[in-house]
Coordinates of C-alpha atoms in Angstrom, one line a residue:
X1 CA 5.2 -61.5 -59.8
X2 CA 2.3 -62.9 -62.1
X3 CA 3.7 -64.5 -65.6
X4 CA 2.5 -63.5 -69.3
X5 CA 0.1 -66.1 -69.0
X6 CA -1.5 -65.8 -65.4
X7 CA -2.2 -61.6 -66.3
X8 CA -3.8 -63.5 -69.5
X9 CA -5.2 -66.0 -68.1
X10 CA -6.4 -63.6 -65.3
X11 CA -7.3 -61.1 -67.8
X12 CA -9.5 -62.8 -70.2
X13 CA -11.4 -64.4 -66.9
X14 CA -12.1 -60.7 -65.1
X15 CA -13.0 -59.0 -68.8
X16 CA -15.2 -62.1 -70.1
X17 CA -17.6 -61.8 -66.8
X18 CA -17.6 -58.2 -66.8
X19 CA -19.1 -58.4 -70.7
X20 CA -21.3 -61.4 -69.4
X21 CA -23.0 -59.5 -67.4
X22 CA -23.9 -56.2 -69.5
X23 CA -24.8 -58.7 -71.6
X24 CA -27.2 -60.9 -69.6
X25 CA -28.4 -57.0 -68.4
X26 CA -28.8 -55.4 -71.6
X27 CA -30.5 -58.8 -73.1
X28 CA -32.7 -58.9 -70.4
X29 CA -33.8 -55.1 -69.2
X30 CA -33.1 -53.7 -72.7
X31 CA -34.1 -56.5 -75.2
X32 CA -37.1 -57.6 -73.0
X33 CA -35.6 -60.9 -72.9
X34 CA -37.4 -64.4 -70.6
X35 CA -34.2 -64.7 -67.8
X36 CA -33.8 -67.7 -69.1
X37 CA -32.1 -66.2 -72.4
X38 CA -29.9 -64.3 -70.2
X39 CA -29.0 -67.1 -68.1
X40 CA -27.7 -68.6 -71.8
X41 CA -26.0 -65.3 -72.5
X42 CA -24.4 -64.7 -69.6
X43 CA -22.1 -67.7 -70.8
X44 CA -22.1 -67.6 -74.1
X45 CA -20.9 -64.3 -74.6
X46 CA -18.5 -63.9 -71.2
X47 CA -16.3 -67.6 -73.1
X48 CA -16.5 -65.1 -76.4
X49 CA -15.3 -62.4 -74.4
X50 CA -12.1 -64.1 -72.2
X51 CA -11.1 -66.7 -75.6
X52 CA -10.8 -62.8 -77.5
X53 CA -8.7 -61.5 -74.8
X54 CA -6.8 -64.1 -74.3
X55 CA -6.0 -64.5 -78.0
X56 CA -5.2 -61.2 -78.6
X57 CA -2.7 -60.5 -75.9
X58 CA -0.8 -64.4 -76.6
X59 CA -1.1 -63.0 -79.8
X60 CA 0.8 -59.4 -78.7
X61 CA 3.0 -61.4 -76.2
X62 CA 4.4 -63.3 -79.0
X63 CA 5.1 -60.6 -81.9
X64 CA 7.3 -58.6 -78.7
X65 CA 8.9 -61.7 -78.2
X66 CA 9.4 -61.9 -82.0
X67 CA 10.7 -58.9 -82.1
X68 CA 13.2 -58.8 -79.8
X69 CA 16.9 -59.7 -80.7
X70 CA 18.0 -63.1 -79.2
X71 CA 20.8 -62.9 -76.0
X72 CA 24.2 -64.7 -78.3
X73 CA 26.6 -66.3 -76.0
X74 CA 29.9 -64.7 -75.3
X75 CA 32.8 -65.3 -77.6
X76 CA 35.1 -67.3 -75.6
X77 CA 38.9 -67.3 -77.2

């Protein structure tokens, strides 16, 4: 099983690839951008989405860690 950091990275990479590809295809097909512009949009959009996803998941993980009570050591007599 992956640690939460590994899951965050994989989610960011996969969603970044999907968003980058969608932005490049939509830019070339729907907006009529040249191919070179689509090739530049792919890594820009993919990187932006990957960073946003990783940041959001890290923030969420940090918030969950703050809400959990700390474990106290058992009292010894």
